[in-house]
Amino acid sequence: MTGQLTVPLPGGGQINARIDGPQDAPLVVFSNSVATDLSIWKGQVAALSGRYRVLRYDQRGHGASSVSQDPMSFDDYGTDLLALLEACDVTTCTFVGLSMGAPTGLAALAARPELFGAFVVVDGVARSGAGREAFWTERRETARAEGMARIAADTVTRWLPGIDAEAQKAQVLTAMIAATPVEGYAAATQALQSYDYSAVLPSLTCPFVGIVGEKDGAMPETIRAQFAPVPNAQFAEIPGAGHVPNFQDPDAFNAALLAFLDAHAATKTKEPR
């Protein structure tokens, strides 16, 4: 099967997903950041889908996936990911998680490590930092009071350093963030404000790389420090890029990702139903 997928969730609701690429190729699963959708990976699909099977999905409350009526934890987002992998009959994959996609993947890996043949973190961390509860509370309250257009305006300049707000790339990201359901964003901020999957890291024995935008604040140092316990961890920086390097500089990001995939991509997969 190739194209759009709708996966029902056991507790109700559904996950929107898309799969591209050759049916017998190694499978790469992409998980989006807060306030984006599966289209954030468009530049990766173009580069990978000739020789990799690419599965993208909208995390719950984002894109066309269902919005939770309750606060979410990363255990919940991880359960959603496992439901998607089970529905697609995945036996092993390379996982790529952007920002909040990182703890989503770690939560799923903690429950089902055999499904992860390789693991990629992009500008994401294993545990939330000090002061994040206040930050995400303010963001949640702003979204509910003023809407996602305000969140988009505040976010794009931080995520895309060096890119003018009127540039097409900035406008595309602005529209993506603004289209995120307010309550989907609010639920994600609840999860983001306090989480810790550090205990999972020593058991993350599959090939691992952390890819990070050079200009994403303290993230380059934080990723290296937090993921140091991972056996044989690799790291790569994308020069000049911010929080979404796969979107800001897809050519440089794809070069780093493909170097890792070509060496380590998991190969045991079944064709999704």
mmCIF file of C-alpha atoms in Angstrom:
data_model
loop_
_atom_site.group_PDB
_atom_site.id
_atom_site.type_symbol
_atom_site.label_atom_id
_atom_site.label_comp_id
_atom_site.label_asym_id
_atom_site.label_seq_id
_atom_site.Cartn_x
_atom_site.Cartn_y
_atom_site.Cartn_z
ATOM 1 C CA MET A 1 0.000 0.000 0.000
ATOM 2 C CA THR A 2 1.186 3.480 -0.856
ATOM 3 C CA GLY A 3 -0.533 6.780 -0.105
ATOM 4 C CA GLN A 4 -2.780 8.067 2.656
ATOM 5 C CA LEU A 5 -3.597 5.902 5.686
ATOM 6 C CA THR A 6 -6.128 6.333 8.491
ATOM 7 C CA VAL A 7 -5.388 4.246 11.570
ATOM 8 C CA PRO A 8 -8.095 3.917 14.258
ATOM 9 C CA LEU A 9 -6.891 4.150 17.855
ATOM 10 C CA PRO A 10 -8.041 1.594 20.448
ATOM 11 C CA GLY A 11 -9.425 4.267 22.779
ATOM 12 C CA GLY A 12 -11.146 6.182 19.996
ATOM 13 C CA GLY A 13 -10.002 8.687 17.423
ATOM 14 C CA GLN A 14 -7.604 8.130 14.553
ATOM 15 C CA ILE A 15 -4.116 8.828 13.294
ATOM 16 C CA ASN A 16 -3.530 10.305 9.859
ATOM 17 C CA ALA A 17 -0.502 8.896 8.079
ATOM 18 C CA ARG A 18 1.099 8.582 4.657
ATOM 19 C CA ILE A 19 3.456 5.995 3.218
ATOM 20 C CA ASP A 20 5.696 6.380 0.166
ATOM 21 C CA GLY A 21 8.508 4.454 -1.491
ATOM 22 C CA PRO A 22 9.239 0.892 -2.629
ATOM 23 C CA GLN A 23 7.325 -1.825 -0.807
ATOM 24 C CA ASP A 24 10.369 -3.995 -0.107
ATOM 25 C CA ALA A 25 12.706 -1.178 0.985
ATOM 26 C CA PRO A 26 13.871 -0.517 4.576
ATOM 27 C CA LEU A 27 11.228 1.416 6.505
ATOM 28 C CA VAL A 28 11.863 4.875 7.997
ATOM 29 C CA VAL A 29 9.191 6.309 10.320
ATOM 30 C CA PHE A 30 9.007 10.096 10.841
ATOM 31 C CA SER A 31 7.319 11.745 13.857
ATOM 32 C CA ASN A 32 6.592 15.494 13.761
ATOM 33 C CA SER A 33 7.270 18.278 16.250
ATOM 34 C CA VAL A 34 4.713 20.247 18.214
ATOM 35 C CA ALA A 35 2.617 22.586 16.019
ATOM 36 C CA THR A 36 3.597 20.922 12.735
ATOM 37 C CA ASP A 37 2.206 18.067 10.664
ATOM 38 C CA LEU A 38 3.554 15.296 8.448
ATOM 39 C CA SER A 39 4.297 17.783 5.654
ATOM 40 C CA ILE A 40 7.280 19.021 7.704
ATOM 41 C CA TRP A 41 9.063 15.962 6.236
ATOM 42 C CA LYS A 42 8.311 16.765 2.588
ATOM 43 C CA GLY A 43 11.970 17.396 1.797
ATOM 44 C CA GLN A 44 12.922 14.019 3.224
ATOM 45 C CA VAL A 45 10.317 12.107 1.224
ATOM 46 C CA ALA A 46 11.727 13.530 -1.995
ATOM 47 C CA ALA A 47 15.256 12.459 -1.072
ATOM 48 C CA LEU A 48 14.539 9.069 0.516
ATOM 49 C CA SER A 49 11.557 7.501 -1.185
ATOM 50 C CA GLY A 50 13.517 6.191 -4.157
ATOM 51 C CA ARG A 51 15.276 3.619 -1.959
ATOM 52 C CA TYR A 52 13.505 3.753 1.393
ATOM 53 C CA ARG A 53 9.938 3.141 2.494
ATOM 54 C CA VAL A 54 8.820 6.338 4.242
ATOM 55 C CA LEU A 55 6.005 6.369 6.817
ATOM 56 C CA ARG A 56 4.958 9.803 8.125
ATOM 57 C CA TYR A 57 2.101 10.590 10.472
ATOM 58 C CA ASP A 58 0.457 13.475 12.307
ATOM 59 C CA GLN A 59 0.906 13.154 16.042
ATOM 60 C CA ARG A 60 -2.427 13.254 17.854
ATOM 61 C CA GLY A 61 -3.908 16.763 17.885
ATOM 62 C CA HIS A 62 -1.877 17.813 14.844
ATOM 63 C CA GLY A 63 -2.677 17.852 11.145
ATOM 64 C CA ALA A 64 -5.573 15.549 10.331
ATOM 65 C CA SER A 65 -5.207 13.274 13.376
ATOM 66 C CA SER A 66 -7.820 13.359 16.135
ATOM 67 C CA VAL A 67 -7.595 15.886 18.950
ATOM 68 C CA SER A 68 -7.551 14.417 22.444
ATOM 69 C CA GLN A 69 -10.183 15.735 24.827
ATOM 70 C CA ASP A 70 -7.795 15.138 27.737
ATOM 71 C CA PRO A 71 -4.227 16.200 28.532
ATOM 72 C CA MET A 72 -1.611 14.009 26.869
ATOM 73 C CA SER A 73 1.575 12.450 28.211
ATOM 74 C CA PHE A 74 4.403 11.084 26.116
ATOM 75 C CA ASP A 75 3.372 7.602 27.187
ATOM 76 C CA ASP A 76 0.110 8.403 25.358
ATOM 77 C CA TYR A 77 1.904 9.669 22.246
ATOM 78 C CA GLY A 78 4.145 6.610 22.367
ATOM 79 C CA THR A 79 1.080 4.361 22.533
ATOM 80 C CA ASP A 80 -0.285 6.117 19.438
ATOM 81 C CA LEU A 81 2.980 5.413 17.613
ATOM 82 C CA LEU A 82 2.869 1.746 18.595
ATOM 83 C CA ALA A 83 -0.734 1.509 17.371
ATOM 84 C CA LEU A 84 0.389 2.907 14.013
ATOM 85 C CA LEU A 85 3.293 0.456 13.756
ATOM 86 C CA GLU A 86 1.043 -2.466 14.703
ATOM 87 C CA ALA A 87 -1.598 -1.449 12.165
ATOM 88 C CA CYS A 88 1.123 -1.351 9.504
ATOM 89 C CA ASP A 89 2.540 -4.765 10.507
ATOM 90 C CA VAL A 90 5.952 -3.236 11.174
ATOM 91 C CA THR A 91 8.506 -5.641 12.638
ATOM 92 C CA THR A 92 11.410 -3.196 12.705
ATOM 93 C CA CYS A 93 12.078 0.326 11.494
ATOM 94 C CA THR A 94 14.389 3.296 11.658
ATOM 95 C CA PHE A 95 12.643 5.947 13.724
ATOM 96 C CA VAL A 96 13.194 9.693 13.223
ATOM 97 C CA GLY A 97 11.678 12.018 15.830
ATOM 98 C CA LEU A 98 11.718 15.814 15.525
ATOM 99 C CA SER A 99 11.539 17.790 18.786
ATOM 100 C CA MET A 100 8.554 16.250 20.638
ATOM 101 C CA GLY A 101 8.919 13.285 18.308
ATOM 102 C CA ALA A 102 12.007 12.327 20.331
ATOM 103 C CA PRO A 103 10.242 11.582 23.646
ATOM 104 C CA THR A 104 7.369 10.045 21.679
ATOM 105 C CA GLY A 105 9.816 7.576 20.178
ATOM 106 C CA LEU A 106 11.580 6.933 23.478
ATOM 107 C CA ALA A 107 8.266 6.136 25.163
ATOM 108 C CA ALA A 108 7.436 3.646 22.419
ATOM 109 C CA LEU A 109 10.928 2.149 22.503
ATOM 110 C CA ALA A 110 10.679 1.631 26.269
ATOM 111 C CA ALA A 111 7.598 -0.535 25.686
ATOM 112 C CA ARG A 112 8.618 -2.319 22.449
ATOM 113 C CA PRO A 113 12.390 -2.050 21.866
ATOM 114 C CA GLU A 114 12.393 -4.824 19.266
ATOM 115 C CA LEU A 115 10.508 -2.594 16.816
ATOM 116 C CA PHE A 116 13.363 -0.081 16.611
ATOM 117 C CA GLY A 117 16.329 -1.114 14.500
ATOM 118 C CA ALA A 118 17.842 2.371 14.454
ATOM 119 C CA PHE A 119 16.920 5.643 16.158
ATOM 120 C CA VAL A 120 17.341 9.278 15.091
ATOM 121 C CA VAL A 121 16.668 12.316 17.292
ATOM 122 C CA VAL A 122 16.338 15.721 15.596
ATOM 123 C CA ASP A 123 16.476 18.762 17.915
ATOM 124 C CA GLY A 124 14.756 16.813 20.673
ATOM 125 C CA VAL A 125 15.728 15.726 24.169
ATOM 126 C CA ALA A 126 15.102 12.863 26.567
ATOM 127 C CA ARG A 127 13.990 15.045 29.474
ATOM 128 C CA SER A 128 12.465 18.489 29.803
ATOM 129 C CA GLY A 129 14.643 21.293 31.121
ATOM 130 C CA ALA A 130 14.252 23.589 34.085
ATOM 131 C CA GLY A 131 11.668 26.299 33.616
ATOM 132 C CA ARG A 132 9.802 24.535 30.821
ATOM 133 C CA GLU A 133 6.590 24.236 32.825
ATOM 134 C CA ALA A 134 6.279 28.043 33.024
ATOM 135 C CA PHE A 135 7.168 28.438 29.350
ATOM 136 C CA TRP A 136 4.649 25.891 28.087
ATOM 137 C CA THR A 137 1.929 27.131 30.440
ATOM 138 C CA GLU A 138 2.337 30.615 28.970
ATOM 139 C CA ARG A 139 2.262 29.228 25.412
ATOM 140 C CA ARG A 140 -0.879 27.212 26.151
ATOM 141 C CA GLU A 141 -2.665 30.188 27.670
ATOM 142 C CA THR A 142 -1.646 32.412 24.746
ATOM 143 C CA ALA A 143 -2.913 29.878 22.207
ATOM 144 C CA ARG A 144 -6.281 29.637 23.926
ATOM 145 C CA ALA A 145 -6.611 33.396 24.345
ATOM 146 C CA GLU A 146 -5.224 34.637 21.026
ATOM 147 C CA GLY A 147 -5.190 31.654 18.682
ATOM 148 C CA MET A 148 -2.526 29.727 16.817
ATOM 149 C CA ALA A 149 -1.756 32.611 14.458
ATOM 150 C CA ARG A 150 -0.112 34.356 17.416
ATOM 151 C CA ILE A 151 1.857 31.212 18.271
ATOM 152 C CA ALA A 152 2.974 30.948 14.651
ATOM 153 C CA ALA A 153 4.164 34.545 14.540
ATOM 154 C CA ASP A 154 6.160 34.079 17.754
ATOM 155 C CA THR A 155 7.613 30.718 16.742
ATOM 156 C CA VAL A 156 8.766 30.990 13.132
ATOM 157 C CA THR A 157 11.466 33.609 13.737
ATOM 158 C CA ARG A 158 12.931 31.422 16.503
ATOM 159 C CA TRP A 159 12.774 28.204 14.520
ATOM 160 C CA LEU A 160 14.146 29.623 11.244
ATOM 161 C CA PRO A 161 17.107 31.867 12.151
ATOM 162 C CA GLY A 162 18.384 33.985 9.296
ATOM 163 C CA ILE A 163 15.202 33.612 7.204
ATOM 164 C CA ASP A 164 13.004 36.664 6.619
ATOM 165 C CA ALA A 165 9.433 36.328 7.858
ATOM 166 C CA GLU A 166 8.189 37.195 4.361
ATOM 167 C CA ALA A 167 10.206 34.446 2.677
ATOM 168 C CA GLN A 168 8.222 31.549 1.213
ATOM 169 C CA LYS A 169 9.770 28.993 3.578
ATOM 170 C CA ALA A 170 8.783 31.088 6.591
ATOM 171 C CA GLN A 171 5.264 31.563 5.235
ATOM 172 C CA VAL A 172 4.834 27.819 4.708
ATOM 173 C CA LEU A 173 5.851 27.098 8.299
ATOM 174 C CA THR A 174 3.689 29.939 9.595
ATOM 175 C CA ALA A 175 0.642 28.483 7.849
ATOM 176 C CA MET A 176 1.412 24.992 9.171
ATOM 177 C CA ILE A 177 1.661 26.169 12.766
ATOM 178 C CA ALA A 178 -1.413 28.402 12.477
ATOM 179 C CA ALA A 179 -3.462 25.445 11.189
ATOM 180 C CA THR A 180 -2.689 23.310 14.248
ATOM 181 C CA PRO A 181 -5.802 22.802 16.408
ATOM 182 C CA VAL A 182 -5.558 24.906 19.561
ATOM 183 C CA GLU A 183 -6.499 22.022 21.842
ATOM 184 C CA GLY A 184 -4.094 19.685 20.056
ATOM 185 C CA TYR A 185 -1.336 22.173 20.746
ATOM 186 C CA ALA A 186 -2.530 22.644 24.322
ATOM 187 C CA ALA A 187 -2.453 18.897 24.982
ATOM 188 C CA ALA A 188 1.096 18.696 23.617
ATOM 189 C CA THR A 189 2.253 21.519 25.873
ATOM 190 C CA GLN A 190 1.023 19.519 28.868
ATOM 191 C CA ALA A 191 3.290 16.646 27.856
ATOM 192 C CA LEU A 192 6.221 18.882 26.965
ATOM 193 C CA GLN A 193 6.320 20.783 30.240
ATOM 194 C CA SER A 194 7.513 17.830 32.316
ATOM 195 C CA TYR A 195 8.869 14.503 31.088
ATOM 196 C CA ASP A 196 11.924 12.327 31.635
ATOM 197 C CA TYR A 197 12.967 9.277 29.593
ATOM 198 C CA SER A 198 16.618 9.360 30.684
ATOM 199 C CA ALA A 199 16.308 5.871 32.154
ATOM 200 C CA VAL A 200 15.624 4.489 28.682
ATOM 201 C CA LEU A 201 18.903 5.694 27.181
ATOM 202 C CA PRO A 202 21.372 3.042 28.426
ATOM 203 C CA SER A 203 19.143 0.367 26.879
ATOM 204 C CA LEU A 204 18.984 2.188 23.525
ATOM 205 C CA THR A 205 21.438 -0.256 21.963
ATOM 206 C CA CYS A 206 20.405 0.105 18.323
ATOM 207 C CA PRO A 207 22.382 2.530 16.092
ATOM 208 C CA PHE A 208 21.687 6.127 17.170
ATOM 209 C CA VAL A 209 22.362 9.594 15.807
ATOM 210 C CA GLY A 210 21.357 12.991 17.155
ATOM 211 C CA ILE A 211 21.024 15.624 14.418
ATOM 212 C CA VAL A 212 20.701 19.238 15.493
ATOM 213 C CA GLY A 213 20.540 22.715 14.023
ATOM 214 C CA GLU A 214 23.665 24.680 14.895
ATOM 215 C CA LYS A 215 21.632 27.810 15.710
ATOM 216 C CA ASP A 216 19.029 26.124 17.918
ATOM 217 C CA GLY A 217 20.157 27.806 21.132
ATOM 218 C CA ALA A 218 21.632 25.391 23.663
ATOM 219 C CA MET A 219 20.217 22.362 21.853
ATOM 220 C CA PRO A 220 23.516 21.171 20.295
ATOM 221 C CA GLU A 221 25.195 20.955 23.699
ATOM 222 C CA THR A 222 22.076 19.569 25.380
ATOM 223 C CA ILE A 223 21.612 16.742 22.893
ATOM 224 C CA ARG A 224 25.227 15.662 23.233
ATOM 225 C CA ALA A 225 25.024 15.765 27.032
ATOM 226 C CA GLN A 226 21.684 14.002 27.394
ATOM 227 C CA PHE A 227 22.343 11.240 24.870
ATOM 228 C CA ALA A 228 25.921 10.546 25.979
ATOM 229 C CA PRO A 229 24.752 7.374 27.810
ATOM 230 C CA VAL A 230 23.602 5.839 24.511
ATOM 231 C CA PRO A 231 26.144 3.211 23.421
ATOM 232 C CA ASN A 232 28.120 4.312 20.319
ATOM 233 C CA ALA A 233 26.034 7.470 19.911
ATOM 234 C CA GLN A 234 26.749 9.639 16.868
ATOM 235 C CA PHE A 235 25.982 13.342 16.445
ATOM 236 C CA ALA A 236 25.751 15.776 13.534
ATOM 237 C CA GLU A 237 25.117 19.533 13.312
ATOM 238 C CA ILE A 238 23.442 21.338 10.428
ATOM 239 C CA PRO A 239 25.288 24.664 9.973
ATOM 240 C CA GLY A 240 23.146 27.789 10.253
ATOM 241 C CA ALA A 241 19.921 25.882 10.933
ATOM 242 C CA GLY A 242 17.521 26.322 13.843
ATOM 243 C CA HIS A 243 14.950 24.052 15.466
ATOM 244 C CA VAL A 244 13.652 22.369 12.304
ATOM 245 C CA PRO A 245 16.824 21.705 10.248
ATOM 246 C CA ASN A 246 15.080 19.111 8.087
ATOM 247 C CA PHE A 247 12.764 21.888 6.891
ATOM 248 C CA GLN A 248 15.158 24.841 6.886
ATOM 249 C CA ASP A 249 18.043 23.131 5.072
ATOM 250 C CA PRO A 250 16.793 19.809 3.679
ATOM 251 C CA ASP A 251 19.851 19.240 1.491
ATOM 252 C CA ALA A 252 22.315 19.381 4.382
ATOM 253 C CA PHE A 253 19.954 17.482 6.679
ATOM 254 C CA ASN A 254 19.310 14.753 4.115
ATOM 255 C CA ALA A 255 23.038 14.272 3.573
ATOM 256 C CA ALA A 256 23.514 13.661 7.303
ATOM 257 C CA LEU A 257 20.451 11.420 7.575
ATOM 258 C CA LEU A 258 21.275 9.356 4.490
ATOM 259 C CA ALA A 259 24.836 8.790 5.671
ATOM 260 C CA PHE A 260 23.358 7.237 8.812
ATOM 261 C CA LEU A 261 20.572 5.335 7.047
ATOM 262 C CA ASP A 262 22.829 3.857 4.406
ATOM 263 C CA ALA A 263 24.996 2.425 7.169
ATOM 264 C CA HIS A 264 22.363 1.416 9.696
ATOM 265 C CA ALA A 265 18.780 1.395 8.331
ATOM 266 C CA ALA A 266 16.698 -1.466 9.640
ATOM 267 C CA THR A 267 15.727 -3.939 6.932
ATOM 268 C CA LYS A 268 13.209 -6.357 8.446
ATOM 269 C CA THR A 269 9.758 -5.022 7.626
ATOM 270 C CA LYS A 270 6.445 -6.339 6.464
ATOM 271 C CA GLU A 271 4.305 -4.554 3.906
ATOM 272 C CA PRO A 272 1.780 -2.318 5.718
ATOM 273 C CA ARG A 273 -1.812 -3.390 5.260
#
